[in-house]
Tab-separated table of C-alpha atoms in Angstrom:
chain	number	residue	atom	x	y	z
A	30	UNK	CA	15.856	-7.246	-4.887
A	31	UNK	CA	15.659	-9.722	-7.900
A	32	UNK	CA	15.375	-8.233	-11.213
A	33	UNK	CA	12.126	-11.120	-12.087
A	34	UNK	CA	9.106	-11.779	-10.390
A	35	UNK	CA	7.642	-14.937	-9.481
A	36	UNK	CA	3.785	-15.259	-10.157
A	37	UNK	CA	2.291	-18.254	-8.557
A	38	UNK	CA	-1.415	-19.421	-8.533
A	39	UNK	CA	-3.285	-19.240	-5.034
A	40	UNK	CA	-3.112	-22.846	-4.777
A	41	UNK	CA	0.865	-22.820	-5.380
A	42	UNK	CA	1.390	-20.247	-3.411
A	43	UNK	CA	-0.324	-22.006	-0.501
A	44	UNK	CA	1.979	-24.601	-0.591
A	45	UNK	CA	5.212	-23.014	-1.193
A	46	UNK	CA	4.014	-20.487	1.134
A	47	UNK	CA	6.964	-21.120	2.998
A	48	UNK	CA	9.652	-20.745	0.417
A	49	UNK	CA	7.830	-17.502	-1.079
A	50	UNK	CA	8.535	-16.007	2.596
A	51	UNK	CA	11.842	-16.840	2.588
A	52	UNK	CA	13.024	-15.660	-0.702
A	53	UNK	CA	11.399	-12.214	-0.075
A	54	UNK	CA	12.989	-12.194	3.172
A	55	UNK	CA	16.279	-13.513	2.263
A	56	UNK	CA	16.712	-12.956	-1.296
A	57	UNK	CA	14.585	-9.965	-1.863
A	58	UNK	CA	12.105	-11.738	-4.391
A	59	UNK	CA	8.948	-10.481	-5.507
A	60	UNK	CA	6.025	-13.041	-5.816
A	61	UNK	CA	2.950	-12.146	-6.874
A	62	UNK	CA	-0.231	-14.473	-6.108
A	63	UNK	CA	-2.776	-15.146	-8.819
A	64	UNK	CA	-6.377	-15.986	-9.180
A	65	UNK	CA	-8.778	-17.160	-11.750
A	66	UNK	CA	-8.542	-18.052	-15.746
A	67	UNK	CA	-7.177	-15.349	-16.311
A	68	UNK	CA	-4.521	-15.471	-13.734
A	69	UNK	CA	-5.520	-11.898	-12.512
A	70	UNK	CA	-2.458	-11.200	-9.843
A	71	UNK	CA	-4.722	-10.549	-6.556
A	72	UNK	CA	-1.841	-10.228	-3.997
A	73	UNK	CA	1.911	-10.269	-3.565
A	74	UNK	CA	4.583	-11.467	-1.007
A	75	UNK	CA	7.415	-9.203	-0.853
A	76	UNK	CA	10.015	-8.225	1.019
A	77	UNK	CA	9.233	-6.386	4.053
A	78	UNK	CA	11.380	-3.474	3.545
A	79	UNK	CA	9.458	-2.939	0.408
A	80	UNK	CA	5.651	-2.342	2.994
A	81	UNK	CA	8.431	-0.265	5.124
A	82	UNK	CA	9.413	2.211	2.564
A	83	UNK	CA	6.088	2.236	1.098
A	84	UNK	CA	4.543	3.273	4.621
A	85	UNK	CA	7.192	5.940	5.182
A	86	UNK	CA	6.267	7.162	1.477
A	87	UNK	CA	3.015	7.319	2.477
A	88	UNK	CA	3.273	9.086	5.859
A	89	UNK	CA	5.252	11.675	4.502
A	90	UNK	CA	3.095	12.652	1.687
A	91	UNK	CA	0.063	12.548	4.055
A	92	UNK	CA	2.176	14.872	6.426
A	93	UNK	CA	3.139	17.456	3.242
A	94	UNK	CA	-1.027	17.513	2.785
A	95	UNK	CA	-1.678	18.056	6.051
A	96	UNK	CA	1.058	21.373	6.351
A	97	UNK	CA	-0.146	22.931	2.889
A	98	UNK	CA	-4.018	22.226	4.388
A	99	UNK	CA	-2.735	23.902	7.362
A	100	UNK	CA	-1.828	26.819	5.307
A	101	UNK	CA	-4.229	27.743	3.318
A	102	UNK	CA	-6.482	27.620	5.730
A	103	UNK	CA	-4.313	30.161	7.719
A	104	UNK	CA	-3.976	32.161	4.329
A	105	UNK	CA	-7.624	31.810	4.597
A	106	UNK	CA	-8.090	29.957	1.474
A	107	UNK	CA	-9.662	27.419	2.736
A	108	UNK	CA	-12.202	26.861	5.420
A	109	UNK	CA	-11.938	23.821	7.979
A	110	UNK	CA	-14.276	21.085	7.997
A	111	UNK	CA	-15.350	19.741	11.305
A	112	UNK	CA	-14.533	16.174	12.093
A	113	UNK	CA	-18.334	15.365	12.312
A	114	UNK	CA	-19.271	16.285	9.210
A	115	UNK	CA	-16.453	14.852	7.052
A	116	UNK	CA	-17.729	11.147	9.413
A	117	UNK	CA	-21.471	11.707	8.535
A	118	UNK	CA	-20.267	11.953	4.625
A	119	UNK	CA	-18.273	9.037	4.604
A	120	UNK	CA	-21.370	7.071	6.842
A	121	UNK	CA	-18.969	6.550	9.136
């Protein structure tokens, strides 16, 4: 991974869109894509092992929820909530 990342404006980034892939994918770089005055960073091109470990991160913490749900609700210190109702408050 390189030590500095790149920040680049949407319209640079369009068209070294190309390049930006390849140094995440070869050379581990970081670029972060910018918007606006203010050059607010919006999105980022990075390395794919980078989404990778940040998926397993999040599966596993999501998992570790789900097994100390599980047990307090066998404790009985918790109650379960039907899939229906926890839909109808998210309206979805």
């Amino acid at each position: 991974m390189s030590a500095e990342p790149v920040e680049l404006s949407v319209a640079k980034a369009r068209d070294h869109f190309s390049d930006a892939v390849n140094r995440a994918a070869f050379g581990g770089e970081v670029t972060y894509v910018t918007r606006g005055r203010t050059h607010e960073r919006a999105a980022a091109i990075v390395p794919i092992e980078l989404v990778e470990a940040y998926e397993d991160l999040i599966d596993r913490e999501d998992g570790r929820i789900a097994q100390q749900r599980w047990e307090e609700i066998r404790a009985g210190r918790a109650e379960p909530v039907p899939a229906d109702d926890v839909a109808r408050e998210l309206d979805l």
